[in-house]
Amino acid sequence: MVLNISVVESQILTNFSAPQMSSKKQTPEQVYNPAAIQHNMSIIEYCRTSGAALGGITAGILGLTGLNGFIFFVLTSLCTSTLILFKAGSKSKRYILSKRSIYIGGFFTCLFTYILFWTFLYGLVHVY
């Protein structure tokens, strides 16, 4: 599976007639394809889960324990989210609805994945 955030660029709906103007700001309204946004969010979730697994593997091999391991998770999560935004480029609004969803979305899912791989690799390397 090739991970490419810009794959949905052609799936965003465009309005070929005159753009509708909102009554307050007099700016054209954006029209989004919900299926494309959902697809992008699933790709982002896949990237974040993979990053959490790799971070957990790294923390387990390094032998991080306690608070150091959780700080490493936060750093890994921030790094992964920043790399996703970097990949999306300056036009990230075309692919997702908010940048906040990249940083906060799926936090606990990734945390559980991180803990699973962290404890498993720590046990394999340092206990047995």
Tab-separated table of N, CA, C and O in Angstrom:
chain	number	residue	atom	x	y	z
A	1	MET	N	0.843	-1.173	0.000
A	1	MET	CA	0.000	0.000	0.000
A	1	MET	C	0.886	1.233	0.000
A	1	MET	O	1.720	1.411	0.859
A	2	VAL	N	0.727	2.065	-0.950
A	2	VAL	CA	1.502	3.285	-1.059
A	2	VAL	C	0.780	4.382	-0.287
A	2	VAL	O	-0.399	4.621	-0.488
A	3	LEU	N	1.495	5.017	0.607
A	3	LEU	CA	0.906	6.096	1.403
A	3	LEU	C	1.224	7.419	0.725
A	3	LEU	O	2.365	7.824	0.634
A	4	ASN	N	0.209	8.070	0.238
A	4	ASN	CA	0.390	9.342	-0.433
A	4	ASN	C	-0.794	10.223	-0.100
A	4	ASN	O	-1.912	9.940	-0.496
A	5	ILE	N	-0.556	11.258	0.668
A	5	ILE	CA	-1.642	12.131	1.101
A	5	ILE	C	-2.241	12.872	-0.075
A	5	ILE	O	-3.424	13.120	-0.114
A	6	SER	N	-1.453	13.176	-1.075
A	6	SER	CA	-1.966	13.967	-2.181
A	6	SER	C	-2.793	13.150	-3.170
A	6	SER	O	-3.231	13.666	-4.176
A	7	VAL	N	-3.042	11.868	-2.873
A	7	VAL	CA	-3.803	11.022	-3.784
A	7	VAL	C	-5.238	11.514	-3.956
A	7	VAL	O	-5.862	11.266	-4.963
A	8	VAL	N	-5.754	12.247	-3.016
A	8	VAL	CA	-7.151	12.640	-3.043
A	8	VAL	C	-7.337	13.993	-3.716
A	8	VAL	O	-8.443	14.468	-3.858
A	9	GLU	N	-6.282	14.590	-4.181
A	9	GLU	CA	-6.388	15.903	-4.792
A	9	GLU	C	-7.407	15.913	-5.926
A	9	GLU	O	-8.184	16.845	-6.068
A	10	SER	N	-7.451	14.856	-6.695
A	10	SER	CA	-8.405	14.811	-7.797
A	10	SER	C	-9.811	14.463	-7.330
A	10	SER	O	-10.767	14.623	-8.070
A	11	GLN	N	-9.954	13.992	-6.078
A	11	GLN	CA	-11.257	13.601	-5.573
A	11	GLN	C	-12.009	14.745	-4.906
A	11	GLN	O	-13.166	14.604	-4.577
A	12	ILE	N	-11.359	15.867	-4.678
A	12	ILE	CA	-12.041	16.996	-4.061
A	12	ILE	C	-13.016	17.578	-5.065
A	12	ILE	O	-12.680	17.810	-6.212
A	13	LEU	N	-14.226	17.770	-4.608
A	13	LEU	CA	-15.248	18.286	-5.504
A	13	LEU	C	-14.988	19.747	-5.818
A	13	LEU	O	-14.632	20.529	-4.950
A	14	THR	N	-15.165	20.094	-7.047
A	14	THR	CA	-15.071	21.497	-7.421
A	14	THR	C	-16.385	21.914	-8.036
A	14	THR	O	-17.095	21.105	-8.624
A	15	ASN	N	-16.702	23.154	-7.910
A	15	ASN	CA	-17.946	23.690	-8.430
A	15	ASN	C	-17.621	24.428	-9.717
A	15	ASN	O	-16.937	25.428	-9.707
A	16	PHE	N	-18.105	23.908	-10.845
A	16	PHE	CA	-17.768	24.489	-12.128
A	16	PHE	C	-18.603	25.724	-12.447
A	16	PHE	O	-18.298	26.465	-13.349
A	17	SER	N	-19.668	25.956	-11.719
A	17	SER	CA	-20.428	27.184	-11.905
A	17	SER	C	-19.821	28.264	-11.016
A	17	SER	O	-18.815	28.052	-10.365
A	18	ALA	N	-20.429	29.400	-10.979
A	18	ALA	CA	-19.915	30.490	-10.150
A	18	ALA	C	-19.932	30.060	-8.688
A	18	ALA	O	-20.900	29.467	-8.219
A	19	PRO	N	-18.857	30.307	-7.933
A	19	PRO	CA	-18.809	29.876	-6.540
A	19	PRO	C	-19.856	30.604	-5.711
A	19	PRO	O	-20.121	31.783	-5.922
A	20	GLN	N	-20.417	29.863	-4.758
A	20	GLN	CA	-21.399	30.454	-3.859
A	20	GLN	C	-20.675	31.334	-2.857
A	20	GLN	O	-19.627	30.973	-2.350
A	21	MET	N	-21.234	32.469	-2.560
A	21	MET	CA	-20.619	33.388	-1.622
A	21	MET	C	-21.346	33.294	-0.289
A	21	MET	O	-22.569	33.233	-0.255
A	22	SER	N	-20.583	33.256	0.785
A	22	SER	CA	-21.233	33.279	2.089
A	22	SER	C	-21.710	34.701	2.348
A	22	SER	O	-21.155	35.673	1.850
A	23	SER	N	-22.737	34.821	3.134
A	23	SER	CA	-23.356	36.130	3.325
A	23	SER	C	-22.525	37.052	4.210
A	23	SER	O	-22.614	38.261	4.103
A	24	LYS	N	-21.686	36.507	5.091
A	24	LYS	CA	-20.950	37.340	6.041
A	24	LYS	C	-19.620	37.834	5.483
A	24	LYS	O	-19.295	39.001	5.574
A	25	LYS	N	-18.829	36.950	4.920
A	25	LYS	CA	-17.464	37.316	4.551
A	25	LYS	C	-17.276	37.569	3.062
A	25	LYS	O	-16.236	38.040	2.648
A	26	GLN	N	-18.222	37.211	2.252
A	26	GLN	CA	-18.135	37.369	0.804
A	26	GLN	C	-16.929	36.624	0.224
A	26	GLN	O	-16.189	37.149	-0.592
A	27	THR	N	-16.708	35.397	0.693
A	27	THR	CA	-15.652	34.556	0.163
A	27	THR	C	-16.280	33.279	-0.376
A	27	THR	O	-17.316	32.833	0.108
A	28	PRO	N	-15.674	32.646	-1.367
A	28	PRO	CA	-16.224	31.399	-1.899
A	28	PRO	C	-16.183	30.297	-0.838
A	28	PRO	O	-15.230	30.205	-0.069
A	29	GLU	N	-17.210	29.473	-0.818
A	29	GLU	CA	-17.254	28.363	0.120
A	29	GLU	C	-16.542	27.163	-0.485
A	29	GLU	O	-16.633	26.907	-1.673
A	30	GLN	N	-15.834	26.418	0.363
A	30	GLN	CA	-15.155	25.209	-0.073
A	30	GLN	C	-16.139	24.052	-0.039
A	30	GLN	O	-16.945	23.943	0.869
A	31	VAL	N	-16.068	23.187	-1.015
A	31	VAL	CA	-16.893	21.992	-1.058
A	31	VAL	C	-15.943	20.800	-0.955
A	31	VAL	O	-15.021	20.671	-1.761
A	32	TYR	N	-16.176	19.945	0.037
A	32	TYR	CA	-15.307	18.797	0.264
A	32	TYR	C	-16.064	17.510	-0.013
A	32	TYR	O	-17.265	17.415	0.206
A	33	ASN	N	-15.328	16.524	-0.435
A	33	ASN	CA	-15.863	15.190	-0.624
A	33	ASN	C	-15.647	14.428	0.679
A	33	ASN	O	-14.500	14.155	1.047
A	34	PRO	N	-16.710	14.050	1.397
A	34	PRO	CA	-16.545	13.362	2.677
A	34	PRO	C	-15.792	12.037	2.553
A	34	PRO	O	-15.026	11.679	3.442
A	35	ALA	N	-15.982	11.327	1.452
A	35	ALA	CA	-15.271	10.066	1.262
A	35	ALA	C	-13.767	10.301	1.128
A	35	ALA	O	-12.958	9.523	1.642
A	36	ALA	N	-13.385	11.379	0.444
A	36	ALA	CA	-11.963	11.691	0.283
A	36	ALA	C	-11.343	12.100	1.620
A	36	ALA	O	-10.230	11.679	1.934
A	37	ILE	N	-12.069	12.896	2.395
A	37	ILE	CA	-11.565	13.301	3.714
A	37	ILE	C	-11.419	12.077	4.614
A	37	ILE	O	-10.419	11.923	5.324
A	38	GLN	N	-12.391	11.169	4.591
A	38	GLN	CA	-12.319	9.961	5.406
A	38	GLN	C	-11.142	9.088	4.967
A	38	GLN	O	-10.441	8.508	5.801
A	39	HIS	N	-10.922	8.996	3.664
A	39	HIS	CA	-9.783	8.231	3.152
A	39	HIS	C	-8.464	8.834	3.636
A	39	HIS	O	-7.564	8.104	4.065
A	40	ASN	N	-8.346	10.149	3.565
A	40	ASN	CA	-7.131	10.816	4.037
A	40	ASN	C	-6.913	10.579	5.522
A	40	ASN	O	-5.791	10.334	5.963
A	41	MET	N	-7.983	10.658	6.307
A	41	MET	CA	-7.842	10.448	7.749
A	41	MET	C	-7.449	8.999	8.059
A	41	MET	O	-6.694	8.746	9.002
A	42	SER	N	-7.931	8.045	7.267
A	42	SER	CA	-7.532	6.659	7.496
A	42	SER	C	-6.054	6.453	7.150
A	42	SER	O	-5.357	5.694	7.828
A	43	ILE	N	-5.560	7.130	6.124
A	43	ILE	CA	-4.136	7.046	5.797
A	43	ILE	C	-3.304	7.679	6.910
A	43	ILE	O	-2.268	7.137	7.315
A	44	ILE	N	-3.759	8.812	7.427
A	44	ILE	CA	-3.048	9.466	8.526
A	44	ILE	C	-3.041	8.579	9.761
A	44	ILE	O	-2.020	8.446	10.446
A	45	GLU	N	-4.164	7.933	10.054
A	45	GLU	CA	-4.236	7.025	11.202
A	45	GLU	C	-3.281	5.846	11.023
A	45	GLU	O	-2.631	5.413	11.971
A	46	TYR	N	-3.183	5.329	9.810
A	46	TYR	CA	-2.253	4.241	9.516
A	46	TYR	C	-0.810	4.692	9.760
A	46	TYR	O	-0.011	3.954	10.353
A	47	CYS	N	-0.470	5.892	9.301
A	47	CYS	CA	0.879	6.433	9.509
A	47	CYS	C	1.175	6.622	10.992
A	47	CYS	O	2.265	6.284	11.467
A	48	ARG	N	0.203	7.161	11.720
A	48	ARG	CA	0.402	7.385	13.153
A	48	ARG	C	0.546	6.067	13.914
A	48	ARG	O	1.374	5.947	14.815
A	49	THR	N	-0.249	5.063	13.550
A	49	THR	CA	-0.150	3.759	14.209
A	49	THR	C	1.189	3.101	13.898
A	49	THR	O	1.830	2.525	14.790
A	50	SER	N	1.638	3.207	12.660
A	50	SER	CA	2.949	2.655	12.296
A	50	SER	C	4.065	3.381	13.039
A	50	SER	O	5.021	2.749	13.506
A	51	GLY	N	3.950	4.702	13.151
A	51	GLY	CA	4.942	5.472	13.902
A	51	GLY	C	4.957	5.103	15.375
A	51	GLY	O	6.023	5.020	15.998
A	52	ALA	N	3.778	4.854	15.934
A	52	ALA	CA	3.704	4.447	17.334
A	52	ALA	C	4.331	3.073	17.537
A	52	ALA	O	5.028	2.834	18.533
A	53	ALA	N	4.107	2.156	16.587
A	53	ALA	CA	4.710	0.824	16.681
A	53	ALA	C	6.232	0.915	16.592
A	53	ALA	O	6.944	0.288	17.386
A	54	LEU	N	6.726	1.708	15.646
A	54	LEU	CA	8.182	1.869	15.531
A	54	LEU	C	8.770	2.564	16.756
A	54	LEU	O	9.864	2.215	17.211
A	55	GLY	N	8.058	3.533	17.284
A	55	GLY	CA	8.515	4.193	18.508
A	55	GLY	C	8.542	3.243	19.687
A	55	GLY	O	9.469	3.265	20.504
A	56	GLY	N	7.526	2.391	19.805
A	56	GLY	CA	7.497	1.402	20.885
A	56	GLY	C	8.616	0.392	20.756
A	56	GLY	O	9.233	0.000	21.749
A	57	ILE	N	8.890	-0.029	19.531
A	57	ILE	CA	10.000	-0.958	19.299
A	57	ILE	C	11.321	-0.301	19.704
A	57	ILE	O	12.149	-0.910	20.385
A	58	THR	N	11.491	0.959	19.312
A	58	THR	CA	12.718	1.677	19.653
A	58	THR	C	12.856	1.859	21.160
A	58	THR	O	13.936	1.646	21.727
A	59	ALA	N	11.771	2.245	21.822
A	59	ALA	CA	11.816	2.438	23.276
A	59	ALA	C	12.111	1.127	23.994
A	59	ALA	O	12.854	1.100	24.985
A	60	GLY	N	11.539	0.031	23.505
A	60	GLY	CA	11.801	-1.265	24.125
A	60	GLY	C	13.239	-1.700	23.954
A	60	GLY	O	13.859	-2.209	24.888
A	61	ILE	N	13.795	-1.512	22.772
A	61	ILE	CA	15.186	-1.899	22.527
A	61	ILE	C	16.141	-1.017	23.332
A	61	ILE	O	17.142	-1.497	23.869
A	62	LEU	N	15.814	0.284	23.430
A	62	LEU	CA	16.669	1.194	24.205
A	62	LEU	C	16.563	0.955	25.705
A	62	LEU	O	17.404	1.424	26.464
A	63	GLY	N	15.531	0.263	26.137
A	63	GLY	CA	15.363	-0.030	27.559
A	63	GLY	C	14.773	1.115	28.350
A	63	GLY	O	15.014	1.232	29.554
A	64	LEU	N	13.988	1.966	27.696
A	64	LEU	CA	13.355	3.079	28.408
A	64	LEU	C	12.268	2.551	29.332
A	64	LEU	O	11.520	1.649	28.972
A	65	THR	N	12.201	3.093	30.535
A	65	THR	CA	11.181	2.673	31.489
A	65	THR	C	10.526	3.897	32.109
A	65	THR	O	11.102	4.985	32.124
A	66	GLY	N	9.317	3.702	32.593
A	66	GLY	CA	8.612	4.747	33.335
A	66	GLY	C	8.320	5.988	32.508
A	66	GLY	O	7.911	5.926	31.346
A	67	LEU	N	8.554	7.122	33.129
A	67	LEU	CA	8.242	8.411	32.527
A	67	LEU	C	9.060	8.683	31.264
A	67	LEU	O	8.560	9.294	30.320
A	68	ASN	N	10.288	8.188	31.238
A	68	ASN	CA	11.115	8.374	30.033
A	68	ASN	C	10.473	7.736	28.807
A	68	ASN	O	10.538	8.280	27.704
A	69	GLY	N	9.847	6.600	28.985
A	69	GLY	CA	9.178	5.936	27.879
A	69	GLY	C	7.982	6.723	27.379
A	69	GLY	O	7.738	6.806	26.176
A	70	PHE	N	7.212	7.324	28.301
A	70	PHE	CA	6.052	8.110	27.882
A	70	PHE	C	6.466	9.437	27.242
A	70	PHE	O	5.817	9.909	26.316
A	71	ILE	N	7.546	10.017	27.730
A	71	ILE	CA	8.062	11.222	27.085
A	71	ILE	C	8.532	10.894	25.672
A	71	ILE	O	8.302	11.658	24.731
A	72	PHE	N	9.150	9.735	25.508
A	72	PHE	CA	9.572	9.301	24.182
A	72	PHE	C	8.369	9.110	23.262
A	72	PHE	O	8.426	9.431	22.076
A	73	PHE	N	7.250	8.614	23.806
A	73	PHE	CA	6.028	8.479	23.001
A	73	PHE	C	5.524	9.835	22.529
A	73	PHE	O	5.153	9.995	21.365
A	74	VAL	N	5.499	10.808	23.423
A	74	VAL	CA	5.029	12.144	23.046
A	74	VAL	C	5.927	12.728	21.955
A	74	VAL	O	5.434	13.295	20.967
A	75	LEU	N	7.231	12.584	22.102
A	75	LEU	CA	8.160	13.086	21.083
A	75	LEU	C	7.977	12.359	19.752
A	75	LEU	O	7.984	12.983	18.686
A	76	THR	N	7.801	11.055	19.810
A	76	THR	CA	7.584	10.276	18.592
A	76	THR	C	6.285	10.689	17.912
A	76	THR	O	6.226	10.841	16.684
A	77	SER	N	5.237	10.887	18.708
A	77	SER	CA	3.942	11.285	18.162
A	77	SER	C	4.013	12.669	17.512
A	77	SER	O	3.481	12.878	16.415
A	78	LEU	N	4.667	13.614	18.179
A	78	LEU	CA	4.830	14.953	17.608
A	78	LEU	C	5.646	14.920	16.323
A	78	LEU	O	5.326	15.609	15.349
A	79	CYS	N	6.686	14.122	16.316
A	79	CYS	CA	7.534	14.007	15.123
A	79	CYS	C	6.748	13.408	13.956
A	79	CYS	O	6.821	13.911	12.830
A	80	THR	N	5.969	12.365	14.225
A	80	THR	CA	5.170	11.739	13.176
A	80	THR	C	4.140	12.714	12.614
A	80	THR	O	3.974	12.833	11.393
A	81	SER	N	3.456	13.430	13.498
A	81	SER	CA	2.448	14.393	13.051
A	81	SER	C	3.064	15.518	12.237
A	81	SER	O	2.502	15.965	11.230
A	82	THR	N	4.230	15.985	12.661
A	82	THR	CA	4.912	17.043	11.932
A	82	THR	C	5.352	16.568	10.547
A	82	THR	O	5.242	17.306	9.568
A	83	LEU	N	5.822	15.340	10.460
A	83	LEU	CA	6.210	14.796	9.164
A	83	LEU	C	5.005	14.635	8.233
A	83	LEU	O	5.113	14.856	7.022
A	84	ILE	N	3.858	14.278	8.794
A	84	ILE	CA	2.646	14.175	7.976
A	84	ILE	C	2.265	15.547	7.440
A	84	ILE	O	1.924	15.698	6.262
A	85	LEU	N	2.311	16.560	8.294
A	85	LEU	CA	2.008	17.921	7.833
A	85	LEU	C	3.024	18.408	6.813
A	85	LEU	O	2.677	19.107	5.863
A	86	PHE	N	4.279	18.052	6.996
A	86	PHE	CA	5.310	18.417	6.034
A	86	PHE	C	5.033	17.767	4.685
A	86	PHE	O	5.200	18.392	3.633
A	87	LYS	N	4.590	16.515	4.697
A	87	LYS	CA	4.255	15.808	3.460
A	87	LYS	C	3.059	16.456	2.768
A	87	LYS	O	3.023	16.564	1.540
A	88	ALA	N	2.083	16.909	3.543
A	88	ALA	CA	0.902	17.553	2.965
A	88	ALA	C	1.253	18.907	2.364
A	88	ALA	O	0.580	19.377	1.451
A	89	GLY	N	2.275	19.546	2.875
A	89	GLY	CA	2.708	20.827	2.342
A	89	GLY	C	1.843	21.985	2.807
A	89	GLY	O	1.072	21.882	3.756
A	90	SER	N	1.968	23.079	2.121
A	90	SER	CA	1.248	24.287	2.517
A	90	SER	C	-0.234	24.219	2.187
A	90	SER	O	-1.006	25.047	2.647
A	91	LYS	N	-0.634	23.254	1.385
A	91	LYS	CA	-2.044	23.121	1.003
A	91	LYS	C	-2.730	22.011	1.790
A	91	LYS	O	-3.568	21.283	1.268
A	92	SER	N	-2.396	21.878	3.069
A	92	SER	CA	-2.970	20.796	3.868
A	92	SER	C	-4.471	20.944	4.047
A	92	SER	O	-5.162	19.963	4.288
A	93	LYS	N	-5.007	22.154	3.910
A	93	LYS	CA	-6.455	22.358	4.028
A	93	LYS	C	-7.211	21.647	2.913
A	93	LYS	O	-8.402	21.398	3.027
A	94	ARG	N	-6.538	21.307	1.819
A	94	ARG	CA	-7.195	20.594	0.721
A	94	ARG	C	-7.397	19.121	1.050
A	94	ARG	O	-8.222	18.459	0.429
A	95	TYR	N	-6.626	18.594	2.001
A	95	TYR	CA	-6.653	17.168	2.289
A	95	TYR	C	-7.339	16.817	3.595
A	95	TYR	O	-7.844	15.712	3.757
A	96	ILE	N	-7.299	17.721	4.559
A	96	ILE	CA	-7.904	17.485	5.871
A	96	ILE	C	-8.678	18.729	6.284
A	96	ILE	O	-8.458	19.807	5.745
A	97	LEU	N	-9.570	18.566	7.248
A	97	LEU	CA	-10.373	19.711	7.679
A	97	LEU	C	-9.639	20.591	8.680
A	97	LEU	O	-9.810	21.803	8.677
A	98	SER	N	-8.822	19.999	9.564
A	98	SER	CA	-8.084	20.822	10.524
A	98	SER	C	-6.742	20.158	10.843
A	98	SER	O	-6.632	18.934	10.874
A	99	LYS	N	-5.747	20.984	11.091
A	99	LYS	CA	-4.434	20.465	11.460
A	99	LYS	C	-4.454	19.847	12.856
A	99	LYS	O	-3.658	18.970	13.159
A	100	ARG	N	-5.378	20.310	13.663
A	100	ARG	CA	-5.495	19.788	15.029
A	100	ARG	C	-5.809	18.293	15.019
A	100	ARG	O	-5.344	17.549	15.885
A	101	SER	N	-6.576	17.845	14.039
A	101	SER	CA	-6.943	16.433	13.980
A	101	SER	C	-5.727	15.544	13.720
A	101	SER	O	-5.721	14.380	14.103
A	102	ILE	N	-4.702	16.079	13.084
A	102	ILE	CA	-3.490	15.295	12.860
A	102	ILE	C	-2.743	15.090	14.162
A	102	ILE	O	-2.250	14.005	14.449
A	103	TYR	N	-2.658	16.136	14.979
A	103	TYR	CA	-1.896	16.040	16.223
A	103	TYR	C	-2.646	15.302	17.322
A	103	TYR	O	-2.047	14.580	18.108
A	104	ILE	N	-3.952	15.446	17.400
A	104	ILE	CA	-4.697	14.896	18.526
A	104	ILE	C	-5.480	13.636	18.152
A	104	ILE	O	-5.687	12.761	18.983
A	105	GLY	N	-5.904	13.512	16.916
A	105	GLY	CA	-6.727	12.385	16.504
A	105	GLY	C	-6.034	11.049	16.703
A	105	GLY	O	-4.892	10.854	16.334
A	106	GLY	N	-6.742	10.099	17.289
A	106	GLY	CA	-6.203	8.760	17.485
A	106	GLY	C	-5.102	8.661	18.513
A	106	GLY	O	-4.298	7.734	18.475
A	107	PHE	N	-5.045	9.598	19.452
A	107	PHE	CA	-3.962	9.624	20.439
A	107	PHE	C	-3.928	8.349	21.271
A	107	PHE	O	-2.889	7.718	21.429
A	108	PHE	N	-5.085	7.945	21.806
A	108	PHE	CA	-5.105	6.780	22.690
A	108	PHE	C	-4.913	5.474	21.928
A	108	PHE	O	-4.303	4.540	22.452
A	109	THR	N	-5.385	5.401	20.711
A	109	THR	CA	-5.139	4.219	19.899
A	109	THR	C	-3.643	4.036	19.677
A	109	THR	O	-3.115	2.934	19.825
A	110	CYS	N	-2.980	5.123	19.357
A	110	CYS	CA	-1.534	5.063	19.155
A	110	CYS	C	-0.800	4.789	20.461
A	110	CYS	O	0.212	4.090	20.468
A	111	LEU	N	-1.315	5.327	21.559
A	111	LEU	CA	-0.693	5.073	22.860
A	111	LEU	C	-0.740	3.593	23.202
A	111	LEU	O	0.259	3.020	23.652
A	112	PHE	N	-1.860	2.940	22.964
A	112	PHE	CA	-1.971	1.513	23.253
A	112	PHE	C	-1.067	0.687	22.349
A	112	PHE	O	-0.443	-0.283	22.795
A	113	THR	N	-0.953	1.063	21.103
A	113	THR	CA	-0.046	0.375	20.181
A	113	THR	C	1.400	0.547	20.640
A	113	THR	O	2.185	-0.401	20.644
A	114	TYR	N	1.727	1.777	21.033
A	114	TYR	CA	3.082	2.068	21.527
A	114	TYR	C	3.405	1.213	22.748
A	114	TYR	O	4.472	0.591	22.817
A	115	ILE	N	2.494	1.166	23.712
A	115	ILE	CA	2.727	0.394	24.946
A	115	ILE	C	2.871	-1.093	24.631
A	115	ILE	O	3.717	-1.779	25.217
A	116	LEU	N	2.069	-1.604	23.720
A	116	LEU	CA	2.148	-3.011	23.330
A	116	LEU	C	3.540	-3.352	22.814
A	116	LEU	O	4.180	-4.299	23.290
A	117	PHE	N	4.032	-2.598	21.849
A	117	PHE	CA	5.349	-2.879	21.275
A	117	PHE	C	6.477	-2.550	22.250
A	117	PHE	O	7.502	-3.238	22.275
A	118	TRP	N	6.307	-1.521	23.042
A	118	TRP	CA	7.311	-1.129	24.031
A	118	TRP	C	7.541	-2.251	25.031
A	118	TRP	O	8.678	-2.668	25.266
A	119	THR	N	6.474	-2.739	25.631
A	119	THR	CA	6.626	-3.784	26.643
A	119	THR	C	7.075	-5.105	26.025
A	119	THR	O	7.865	-5.841	26.627
A	120	PHE	N	6.594	-5.424	24.838
A	120	PHE	CA	6.977	-6.675	24.184
A	120	PHE	C	8.472	-6.688	23.880
A	120	PHE	O	9.176	-7.649	24.208
A	121	LEU	N	8.972	-5.644	23.252
A	121	LEU	CA	10.403	-5.599	22.903
A	121	LEU	C	11.286	-5.432	24.133
A	121	LEU	O	12.387	-5.979	24.177
A	122	TYR	N	10.798	-4.692	25.131
A	122	TYR	CA	11.572	-4.562	26.363
A	122	TYR	C	11.733	-5.943	27.014
A	122	TYR	O	12.818	-6.309	27.465
A	123	GLY	N	10.641	-6.694	27.026
A	123	GLY	CA	10.703	-8.040	27.596
A	123	GLY	C	11.607	-8.962	26.813
A	123	GLY	O	12.362	-9.759	27.395
A	124	LEU	N	11.581	-8.897	25.489
A	124	LEU	CA	12.439	-9.763	24.679
A	124	LEU	C	13.914	-9.424	24.833
A	124	LEU	O	14.762	-10.320	24.932
A	125	VAL	N	14.225	-8.134	24.857
A	125	VAL	CA	15.631	-7.729	24.852
A	125	VAL	C	16.235	-7.727	26.249
A	125	VAL	O	17.350	-8.202	26.462
A	126	HIS	N	15.513	-7.176	27.225
A	126	HIS	CA	16.131	-6.934	28.533
A	126	HIS	C	15.740	-7.939	29.607
A	126	HIS	O	16.444	-8.023	30.619
A	127	VAL	N	14.670	-8.688	29.446
A	127	VAL	CA	14.265	-9.621	30.480
A	127	VAL	C	14.726	-11.031	30.145
A	127	VAL	O	15.267	-11.721	30.998
A	128	TYR	N	14.541	-11.464	28.905
A	128	TYR	CA	14.895	-12.843	28.559
A	128	TYR	C	16.255	-12.921	28.011
A	128	TYR	O	16.919	-12.766	27.298
